[in-house]
Amino acid sequence: MTLKSPKAFVVGWPIDHSRSPLIHRYWLKTYHIKGEYKKKAIAPDKFAKAFLKLRDKGYCGGNITIPHKVRVMDLVDETDVMARKIGAVNTIHFSGDKVIGTNTDGYGFLTNLQNCAPHWICRNSHAVVLGAGGAARAVVAILLARDAQKIIVCNRTVEKAMDLQKHFGSRIEVQHWEKRNEILAGTDLLVNTTSLGMIGKPRLEMDINSLPAKAVVADLVYSPLETRLLHAARKNGHTIADGLGMLLHQAVPGFEIWFGKRPEVTDELRKLVVEDLENRT
Ligand code: NAP
């Protein structure tokens, strides 16, 4: 049952950078829903207590962001398969006495990818994933769930890539970071899940000339919107999928749970967030 005037939150530390309020408030306005979506800055040492109090304050649920996505797993009563596979929760709702957690990052990534590259088929595909952090886990989990055949995980800290292999099994191959330009032959999908290439971070040094022409290239970084990787890929004729598309699509399931309406990712919403990114970076 949807409350008359539901309230949802996004909790993180820090939280000022979050674009979630902009997205959810746009949808609330668009669909004339009398609801609220608020930012909550909660430090890690206060998180457990403060998180559970949010229900008493009348919230029906919300988004969990860095650095609480893994910690919150211990505080929820139920998680779905995706959250358990990824090992992190980014969306929760309060249901009676229970706190239910899910992770919509993989959904957001795949939905955006399919919108940008409708010809791309996940089943039996070969992917190269750069990075082995939280975002990589979401990407790997959804690709495996949709029957990708092989995923090469290439990370600076090779032990973290090996942890992923242990967790996700034999369809994962591990490669050393230094080999990233040499493993692209036969790849259907290249995904950057590292923070490299983001404004304020080092460049992602990558030569994609041996990537097959049919390969799709995705970058989870959305600031800048067109990263150097995506720019090079577009110039080489590859279909590309940017990080903003993932950010917008991952917000859809949460809005539907809290506010009872499945929202649309429109050009107008995208434009709004692009303008905000340009003004705030
Ligand atoms: P994370 O858990 O901290 O992982 C960061 C990853 O980047 C690790 O694999 C790390 O390698 C790698 N890395 C960092 N600095 C590096 C360097 N100098 N050289 C090589 N590799 C380096 O972060 P995350 O949560 O996975 O997020 C990663 C990126 O995805 C961020 O930019 C985030 O904003 C973005 N993201 C976007 C969306 C979206 O909706 N578009 C969603 C989630 C995340 P090591 O293991 O060696 O440290």
mmCIF file of C-alpha atoms and ligand atoms in Angstrom:
data_model
loop_
_atom_site.group_PDB
_atom_site.id
_atom_site.type_symbol
_atom_site.label_atom_id
_atom_site.label_comp_id
_atom_site.label_asym_id
_atom_site.label_seq_id
_atom_site.Cartn_x
_atom_site.Cartn_y
_atom_site.Cartn_z
ATOM 1 C CA MET A 1 0.000 0.000 0.000
ATOM 2 C CA THR A 2 1.361 3.448 -0.917
ATOM 3 C CA LEU A 3 1.155 6.144 1.793
ATOM 4 C CA LYS A 4 -0.799 9.322 1.037
ATOM 5 C CA SER A 5 2.287 11.504 1.118
ATOM 6 C CA PRO A 6 5.274 9.144 1.081
ATOM 7 C CA LYS A 7 8.737 10.309 2.093
ATOM 8 C CA ALA A 8 11.968 8.738 0.846
ATOM 9 C CA PHE A 9 15.644 9.572 1.479
ATOM 10 C CA VAL A 10 19.151 9.138 0.203
ATOM 11 C CA VAL A 11 21.712 8.516 2.914
ATOM 12 C CA GLY A 12 25.482 8.790 2.466
ATOM 13 C CA TRP A 13 28.591 10.506 3.836
ATOM 14 C CA PRO A 14 29.171 12.959 2.265
ATOM 15 C CA ILE A 15 25.889 13.419 0.435
ATOM 16 C CA ASP A 16 26.029 16.841 -1.191
ATOM 17 C CA HIS A 17 27.232 15.449 -4.543
ATOM 18 C CA SER A 18 24.211 13.126 -4.912
ATOM 19 C CA ARG A 19 21.990 13.703 -7.946
ATOM 20 C CA SER A 20 19.288 11.376 -6.614
ATOM 21 C CA PRO A 21 17.171 14.221 -5.140
ATOM 22 C CA LEU A 22 17.145 15.972 -8.510
ATOM 23 C CA ILE A 23 15.989 12.790 -10.261
ATOM 24 C CA HIS A 24 13.303 11.748 -7.779
ATOM 25 C CA ARG A 25 11.947 15.284 -7.269
ATOM 26 C CA TYR A 26 11.663 15.644 -11.060
ATOM 27 C CA TRP A 27 9.536 12.493 -11.167
ATOM 28 C CA LEU A 28 7.422 13.559 -8.165
ATOM 29 C CA LYS A 29 6.653 16.814 -9.968
ATOM 30 C CA THR A 30 6.095 15.175 -13.361
ATOM 31 C CA TYR A 31 3.600 12.647 -11.991
ATOM 32 C CA HIS A 32 1.947 15.123 -9.578
ATOM 33 C CA ILE A 33 2.754 12.917 -6.604
ATOM 34 C CA LYS A 34 2.550 14.518 -3.195
ATOM 35 C CA GLY A 35 5.722 13.051 -1.772
ATOM 36 C CA GLU A 36 9.179 14.046 -0.583
ATOM 37 C CA TYR A 37 12.744 12.903 -1.265
ATOM 38 C CA LYS A 38 15.414 14.161 1.154
ATOM 39 C CA LYS A 39 19.193 14.014 1.532
ATOM 40 C CA LYS A 40 20.527 12.637 4.819
ATOM 41 C CA ALA A 41 24.205 12.974 5.701
ATOM 42 C CA ILE A 42 25.032 10.250 8.241
ATOM 43 C CA ALA A 43 28.600 9.458 9.329
ATOM 44 C CA PRO A 44 29.677 5.773 9.373
ATOM 45 C CA ASP A 45 29.922 5.571 13.197
ATOM 46 C CA LYS A 46 26.338 6.857 13.593
ATOM 47 C CA PHE A 47 24.864 4.908 10.701
ATOM 48 C CA ALA A 48 23.321 1.838 12.362
ATOM 49 C CA LYS A 49 21.289 3.792 14.940
ATOM 50 C CA ALA A 50 20.345 6.675 12.661
ATOM 51 C CA PHE A 51 19.326 4.409 9.792
ATOM 52 C CA LEU A 52 16.748 2.485 11.802
ATOM 53 C CA LYS A 53 15.323 5.717 13.204
ATOM 54 C CA LEU A 54 14.379 6.855 9.706
ATOM 55 C CA ARG A 55 11.363 4.571 9.793
ATOM 56 C CA ASP A 56 10.147 6.214 13.024
ATOM 57 C CA LYS A 57 10.430 9.547 11.255
ATOM 58 C CA GLY A 58 7.848 8.420 8.692
ATOM 59 C CA TYR A 59 10.083 7.448 5.770
ATOM 60 C CA CYS A 60 8.929 4.544 3.609
ATOM 61 C CA GLY A 61 12.388 3.822 2.236
ATOM 62 C CA GLY A 62 15.288 5.278 0.361
ATOM 63 C CA ASN A 63 18.641 5.004 -1.359
ATOM 64 C CA ILE A 64 21.848 4.014 0.391
ATOM 65 C CA THR A 65 25.065 5.333 -1.046
ATOM 66 C CA ILE A 66 28.795 5.440 -0.314
ATOM 67 C CA PRO A 67 30.117 4.460 2.222
ATOM 68 C CA HIS A 68 27.081 2.570 3.631
ATOM 69 C CA LYS A 69 26.127 0.180 0.799
ATOM 70 C CA VAL A 70 27.887 -2.872 2.263
ATOM 71 C CA ARG A 71 27.360 -2.055 5.955
ATOM 72 C CA VAL A 72 23.590 -1.804 5.480
ATOM 73 C CA MET A 73 23.463 -5.507 4.501
ATOM 74 C CA ASP A 74 23.693 -6.312 8.253
ATOM 75 C CA LEU A 75 20.795 -4.008 9.105
ATOM 76 C CA VAL A 76 18.184 -5.218 6.632
ATOM 77 C CA ASP A 77 15.912 -8.188 7.343
ATOM 78 C CA GLU A 78 15.593 -9.412 3.775
ATOM 79 C CA THR A 79 17.627 -8.986 0.597
ATOM 80 C CA ASP A 80 16.918 -10.156 -2.925
ATOM 81 C CA VAL A 81 19.195 -12.352 -5.034
ATOM 82 C CA MET A 82 20.853 -9.394 -6.786
ATOM 83 C CA ALA A 83 21.795 -7.648 -3.529
ATOM 84 C CA ARG A 84 23.246 -10.885 -2.187
ATOM 85 C CA LYS A 85 25.185 -11.551 -5.386
ATOM 86 C CA ILE A 86 26.583 -8.023 -5.437
ATOM 87 C CA GLY A 87 27.140 -7.999 -1.674
ATOM 88 C CA ALA A 88 25.687 -4.511 -1.295
ATOM 89 C CA VAL A 89 22.319 -2.747 -1.043
ATOM 90 C CA ASN A 90 21.510 0.618 -2.666
ATOM 91 C CA THR A 91 17.712 0.692 -2.267
ATOM 92 C CA ILE A 92 15.618 -0.185 0.796
ATOM 93 C CA HIS A 93 12.019 0.010 1.873
ATOM 94 C CA PHE A 94 10.290 -0.477 5.188
ATOM 95 C CA SER A 95 7.562 -3.093 5.031
ATOM 96 C CA GLY A 96 5.700 -3.596 8.334
ATOM 97 C CA ASP A 97 8.407 -4.480 10.859
ATOM 98 C CA LYS A 98 10.877 -5.422 8.186
ATOM 99 C CA VAL A 99 13.570 -3.630 6.214
ATOM 100 C CA ILE A 100 13.881 -4.988 2.673
ATOM 101 C CA GLY A 101 17.001 -4.325 0.603
ATOM 102 C CA THR A 102 17.823 -4.621 -3.067
ATOM 103 C CA ASN A 103 20.520 -3.432 -5.438
ATOM 104 C CA THR A 104 19.434 -1.725 -8.646
ATOM 105 C CA ASP A 105 22.888 -0.834 -10.053
ATOM 106 C CA GLY A 106 23.056 -3.926 -12.270
ATOM 107 C CA TYR A 107 19.518 -3.295 -13.522
ATOM 108 C CA GLY A 108 20.432 0.337 -14.306
ATOM 109 C CA PHE A 109 23.592 -0.675 -16.118
ATOM 110 C CA LEU A 110 21.912 -3.317 -18.281
ATOM 111 C CA THR A 111 18.787 -1.290 -19.078
ATOM 112 C CA ASN A 112 20.907 1.627 -20.237
ATOM 113 C CA LEU A 113 23.159 -0.675 -22.248
ATOM 114 C CA GLN A 114 20.172 -2.261 -23.978
ATOM 115 C CA ASN A 115 18.698 1.166 -24.755
ATOM 116 C CA CYS A 116 21.977 2.429 -26.220
ATOM 117 C CA ALA A 117 22.819 -0.818 -28.051
ATOM 118 C CA PRO A 118 19.579 -2.678 -28.858
ATOM 119 C CA HIS A 119 21.519 -5.009 -31.187
ATOM 120 C CA TRP A 120 23.825 -6.170 -28.385
ATOM 121 C CA ILE A 121 22.992 -9.585 -26.926
ATOM 122 C CA CYS A 122 24.268 -10.578 -23.508
ATOM 123 C CA ARG A 123 23.744 -14.322 -23.905
ATOM 124 C CA ASN A 124 27.061 -16.037 -24.783
ATOM 125 C CA SER A 125 28.877 -12.690 -24.937
ATOM 126 C CA HIS A 126 32.484 -12.009 -23.941
ATOM 127 C CA ALA A 127 33.080 -8.950 -21.774
ATOM 128 C CA VAL A 128 36.095 -7.145 -20.380
ATOM 129 C CA VAL A 129 35.441 -5.333 -17.098
ATOM 130 C CA LEU A 130 38.045 -2.821 -15.904
ATOM 131 C CA GLY A 131 37.955 -2.570 -12.105
ATOM 132 C CA ALA A 132 36.925 -4.877 -9.280
ATOM 133 C CA GLY A 133 35.198 -2.567 -6.780
ATOM 134 C CA GLY A 134 31.533 -2.300 -5.816
ATOM 135 C CA ALA A 135 30.390 -1.111 -9.235
ATOM 136 C CA ALA A 136 32.257 -3.948 -10.969
ATOM 137 C CA ARG A 137 30.403 -6.465 -8.794
ATOM 138 C CA ALA A 138 27.056 -5.027 -9.928
ATOM 139 C CA VAL A 139 28.064 -5.177 -13.599
ATOM 140 C CA VAL A 140 29.470 -8.702 -13.332
ATOM 141 C CA ALA A 141 26.414 -9.971 -11.414
ATOM 142 C CA ILE A 142 23.928 -8.757 -14.021
ATOM 143 C CA LEU A 143 26.003 -9.921 -17.006
ATOM 144 C CA LEU A 144 26.265 -13.402 -15.507
ATOM 145 C CA ALA A 145 22.562 -13.426 -14.654
ATOM 146 C CA ARG A 146 21.878 -12.726 -18.349
ATOM 147 C CA ASP A 147 24.134 -15.600 -19.453
ATOM 148 C CA ALA A 148 27.336 -13.851 -20.500
ATOM 149 C CA GLN A 149 29.809 -16.593 -21.363
ATOM 150 C CA LYS A 150 33.098 -15.066 -20.240
ATOM 151 C CA ILE A 151 34.061 -11.960 -18.295
ATOM 152 C CA ILE A 152 37.681 -10.883 -18.014
ATOM 153 C CA VAL A 153 38.132 -8.775 -14.885
ATOM 154 C CA CYS A 154 41.198 -6.590 -15.109
ATOM 155 C CA ASN A 155 42.139 -4.624 -12.004
ATOM 156 C CA ARG A 156 45.143 -2.725 -10.641
ATOM 157 C CA THR A 157 45.008 -4.794 -7.441
ATOM 158 C CA VAL A 158 44.885 -8.265 -8.924
ATOM 159 C CA GLU A 159 43.873 -9.866 -5.603
ATOM 160 C CA LYS A 160 40.559 -8.000 -5.735
ATOM 161 C CA ALA A 161 39.883 -9.390 -9.207
ATOM 162 C CA MET A 162 40.665 -12.840 -7.802
ATOM 163 C CA ASP A 163 38.151 -12.263 -5.001
ATOM 164 C CA LEU A 164 35.543 -11.569 -7.668
ATOM 165 C CA GLN A 165 36.455 -14.776 -9.455
ATOM 166 C CA LYS A 166 36.103 -16.727 -6.207
ATOM 167 C CA HIS A 167 32.713 -15.148 -5.568
ATOM 168 C CA PHE A 168 31.260 -15.365 -9.098
ATOM 169 C CA GLY A 169 32.876 -18.565 -10.370
ATOM 170 C CA SER A 170 34.455 -20.039 -13.446
ATOM 171 C CA ARG A 171 33.033 -17.684 -16.077
ATOM 172 C CA ILE A 172 35.327 -15.001 -14.615
ATOM 173 C CA GLU A 173 38.911 -14.719 -15.848
ATOM 174 C CA VAL A 174 41.441 -12.518 -14.114
ATOM 175 C CA GLN A 175 43.966 -10.330 -15.888
ATOM 176 C CA HIS A 176 46.722 -8.004 -14.728
ATOM 177 C CA TRP A 177 46.080 -4.293 -15.173
ATOM 178 C CA GLU A 178 49.180 -3.930 -17.395
ATOM 179 C CA LYS A 179 47.591 -6.350 -19.911
ATOM 180 C CA ARG A 180 44.415 -4.321 -20.446
ATOM 181 C CA ASN A 181 45.250 -3.285 -24.028
ATOM 182 C CA GLU A 182 46.165 -6.837 -25.052
ATOM 183 C CA ILE A 183 42.994 -8.685 -24.022
ATOM 184 C CA LEU A 184 40.455 -6.945 -26.226
ATOM 185 C CA ALA A 185 40.374 -9.274 -29.252
ATOM 186 C CA GLY A 186 37.108 -11.238 -29.307
ATOM 187 C CA THR A 187 35.431 -8.845 -26.866
ATOM 188 C CA ASP A 188 31.745 -7.931 -27.309
ATOM 189 C CA LEU A 189 31.594 -5.465 -24.429
ATOM 190 C CA LEU A 190 34.203 -3.307 -22.705
ATOM 191 C CA VAL A 191 33.167 -1.644 -19.436
ATOM 192 C CA ASN A 192 35.121 0.815 -17.323
ATOM 193 C CA THR A 193 33.994 0.464 -13.709
ATOM 194 C CA THR A 194 37.069 2.162 -12.228
ATOM 195 C CA SER A 195 36.995 5.771 -11.086
ATOM 196 C CA LEU A 196 39.711 6.605 -13.643
ATOM 197 C CA GLY A 197 38.692 9.281 -16.110
ATOM 198 C CA MET A 198 36.407 11.029 -13.642
ATOM 199 C CA ILE A 199 36.977 14.773 -13.190
ATOM 200 C CA GLY A 200 39.653 15.140 -10.498
ATOM 201 C CA LYS A 201 40.970 11.563 -10.915
ATOM 202 C CA PRO A 202 43.838 10.295 -13.083
ATOM 203 C CA ARG A 203 43.216 9.478 -16.747
ATOM 204 C CA LEU A 204 42.303 6.011 -17.912
ATOM 205 C CA GLU A 205 45.185 5.202 -20.259
ATOM 206 C CA MET A 206 43.705 2.745 -22.722
ATOM 207 C CA ASP A 207 44.363 1.797 -26.333
ATOM 208 C CA ILE A 208 41.225 0.261 -27.816
ATOM 209 C CA ASN A 209 42.485 -0.245 -31.359
ATOM 210 C CA SER A 210 42.352 -4.037 -31.099
ATOM 211 C CA LEU A 211 38.713 -3.995 -29.931
ATOM 212 C CA PRO A 212 36.443 -5.649 -32.554
ATOM 213 C CA ALA A 213 34.310 -3.119 -34.488
ATOM 214 C CA LYS A 214 31.052 -4.685 -33.195
ATOM 215 C CA ALA A 215 32.062 -4.248 -29.541
ATOM 216 C CA VAL A 216 30.001 -1.925 -27.344
ATOM 217 C CA VAL A 217 31.887 0.316 -24.917
ATOM 218 C CA ALA A 218 30.381 1.464 -21.603
ATOM 219 C CA ASP A 219 31.777 3.761 -18.942
ATOM 220 C CA LEU A 220 30.259 4.079 -15.464
ATOM 221 C CA VAL A 221 31.907 7.480 -14.975
ATOM 222 C CA TYR A 222 29.423 10.255 -15.788
ATOM 223 C CA SER A 223 31.432 13.345 -14.979
ATOM 224 C CA PRO A 224 32.559 14.150 -17.642
ATOM 225 C CA LEU A 225 29.637 12.772 -19.566
ATOM 226 C CA GLU A 226 31.758 11.669 -22.502
ATOM 227 C CA THR A 227 34.942 10.280 -20.996
ATOM 228 C CA ARG A 228 38.136 9.911 -23.030
ATOM 229 C CA LEU A 229 37.344 6.192 -23.335
ATOM 230 C CA LEU A 230 33.870 6.863 -24.736
ATOM 231 C CA HIS A 231 35.221 9.590 -27.013
ATOM 232 C CA ALA A 232 37.846 7.241 -28.475
ATOM 233 C CA ALA A 233 35.255 4.475 -28.833
ATOM 234 C CA ARG A 234 32.766 6.735 -30.623
ATOM 235 C CA LYS A 235 35.512 7.956 -32.977
ATOM 236 C CA ASN A 236 36.390 4.310 -33.763
ATOM 237 C CA GLY A 237 32.745 3.611 -34.647
ATOM 238 C CA HIS A 238 31.726 1.669 -31.513
ATOM 239 C CA THR A 239 28.304 1.979 -29.948
ATOM 240 C CA ILE A 240 28.725 3.612 -26.532
ATOM 241 C CA ALA A 241 26.752 3.733 -23.271
ATOM 242 C CA ASP A 242 27.524 6.434 -20.722
ATOM 243 C CA GLY A 243 27.391 6.420 -16.925
ATOM 244 C CA LEU A 244 24.568 8.930 -16.690
ATOM 245 C CA GLY A 245 22.172 6.525 -18.393
ATOM 246 C CA MET A 246 22.973 3.929 -15.724
ATOM 247 C CA LEU A 247 22.517 6.478 -12.937
ATOM 248 C CA LEU A 248 19.063 7.439 -14.230
ATOM 249 C CA HIS A 249 17.850 3.886 -14.831
ATOM 250 C CA GLN A 250 19.042 2.542 -11.460
ATOM 251 C CA ALA A 251 16.676 5.065 -9.826
ATOM 252 C CA VAL A 252 13.539 3.664 -11.509
ATOM 253 C CA PRO A 253 12.775 0.626 -9.273
ATOM 254 C CA GLY A 254 13.160 2.626 -6.037
ATOM 255 C CA PHE A 255 10.765 5.334 -7.153
ATOM 256 C CA GLU A 256 8.206 2.697 -8.087
ATOM 257 C CA ILE A 257 8.504 0.953 -4.703
ATOM 258 C CA TRP A 258 8.169 4.146 -2.624
ATOM 259 C CA PHE A 259 5.774 6.213 -4.706
ATOM 260 C CA GLY A 260 3.749 3.554 -6.554
ATOM 261 C CA LYS A 261 4.456 4.725 -10.112
ATOM 262 C CA ARG A 262 7.010 3.308 -12.552
ATOM 263 C CA PRO A 263 8.748 6.458 -13.815
ATOM 264 C CA GLU A 264 10.220 7.065 -17.247
ATOM 265 C CA VAL A 265 13.775 8.116 -18.015
ATOM 266 C CA THR A 266 13.106 10.958 -20.434
ATOM 267 C CA ASP A 267 15.344 13.261 -22.493
ATOM 268 C CA GLU A 268 14.060 16.104 -20.342
ATOM 269 C CA LEU A 269 15.278 14.408 -17.141
ATOM 270 C CA ARG A 270 18.628 13.630 -18.721
ATOM 271 C CA LYS A 271 18.995 17.264 -19.799
ATOM 272 C CA LEU A 272 18.200 18.439 -16.273
ATOM 273 C CA VAL A 273 20.917 16.269 -14.741
ATOM 274 C CA VAL A 274 23.446 17.187 -17.459
ATOM 275 C CA GLU A 275 22.858 20.877 -16.687
ATOM 276 C CA ASP A 276 23.353 20.199 -12.985
ATOM 277 C CA LEU A 277 26.581 18.285 -13.680
ATOM 278 C CA GLU A 278 27.853 21.166 -15.802
ATOM 279 C CA ASN A 279 27.015 23.736 -13.134
ATOM 280 C CA ARG A 280 28.448 21.805 -10.220
ATOM 281 C CA THR A 281 31.746 20.503 -11.698
HETATM 282 P P1 NAP B 1 35.414 1.393 -5.616
HETATM 283 O O1 NAP B 1 34.736 0.239 -4.991
HETATM 284 O O2 NAP B 1 36.210 2.324 -4.769
HETATM 285 O O3 NAP B 1 36.374 0.820 -6.789
HETATM 286 C C1 NAP B 1 37.232 1.679 -7.480
HETATM 287 C C2 NAP B 1 37.913 0.901 -8.615
HETATM 288 O O4 NAP B 1 38.745 1.823 -9.351
HETATM 289 C C3 NAP B 1 38.821 -0.229 -8.135
HETATM 290 O O5 NAP B 1 38.786 -1.284 -9.050
HETATM 291 C C4 NAP B 1 40.199 0.460 -8.135
HETATM 292 O O6 NAP B 1 41.276 -0.433 -8.280
HETATM 293 C C5 NAP B 1 40.087 1.306 -9.392
HETATM 294 N N1 NAP B 1 41.063 2.398 -9.363
HETATM 295 C C6 NAP B 1 41.022 3.509 -8.590
HETATM 296 N N2 NAP B 1 42.115 4.275 -8.819
HETATM 297 C C7 NAP B 1 42.855 3.611 -9.764
HETATM 298 C C8 NAP B 1 44.097 3.881 -10.419
HETATM 299 N N3 NAP B 1 44.794 5.001 -10.156
HETATM 300 N N4 NAP B 1 44.538 2.994 -11.343
HETATM 301 C C9 NAP B 1 43.836 1.869 -11.625
HETATM 302 N N5 NAP B 1 42.660 1.553 -11.020
HETATM 303 C C10 NAP B 1 42.183 2.417 -10.106
HETATM 304 O O7 NAP B 1 34.376 2.334 -6.386
HETATM 305 P P2 NAP B 1 32.995 1.893 -7.095
HETATM 306 O O8 NAP B 1 31.893 2.080 -6.149
HETATM 307 O O9 NAP B 1 33.205 0.552 -7.709
HETATM 308 O O10 NAP B 1 32.839 3.039 -8.217
HETATM 309 C C11 NAP B 1 33.703 3.091 -9.332
HETATM 310 C C12 NAP B 1 33.264 4.173 -10.304
HETATM 311 O O11 NAP B 1 31.982 3.864 -10.809
HETATM 312 C C13 NAP B 1 33.149 5.563 -9.660
HETATM 313 O O12 NAP B 1 33.632 6.520 -10.581
HETATM 314 C C14 NAP B 1 31.664 5.732 -9.453
HETATM 315 O O13 NAP B 1 31.268 7.105 -9.476
HETATM 316 C C15 NAP B 1 31.118 4.989 -10.667
HETATM 317 N N6 NAP B 1 29.747 4.494 -10.471
HETATM 318 C C16 NAP B 1 28.803 4.939 -11.340
HETATM 319 C C17 NAP B 1 27.501 4.497 -11.220
HETATM 320 C C18 NAP B 1 26.475 4.977 -12.185
HETATM 321 O O14 NAP B 1 25.277 4.857 -11.895
HETATM 322 N N7 NAP B 1 26.885 5.504 -13.325
HETATM 323 C C19 NAP B 1 27.160 3.580 -10.193
HETATM 324 C C20 NAP B 1 28.164 3.139 -9.330
HETATM 325 C C21 NAP B 1 29.450 3.612 -9.484
HETATM 326 P P3 NAP B 1 41.984 -1.069 -6.976
HETATM 327 O O15 NAP B 1 41.130 -2.229 -6.568
HETATM 328 O O16 NAP B 1 43.319 -1.456 -7.439
HETATM 329 O O17 NAP B 1 42.016 0.013 -5.927
#
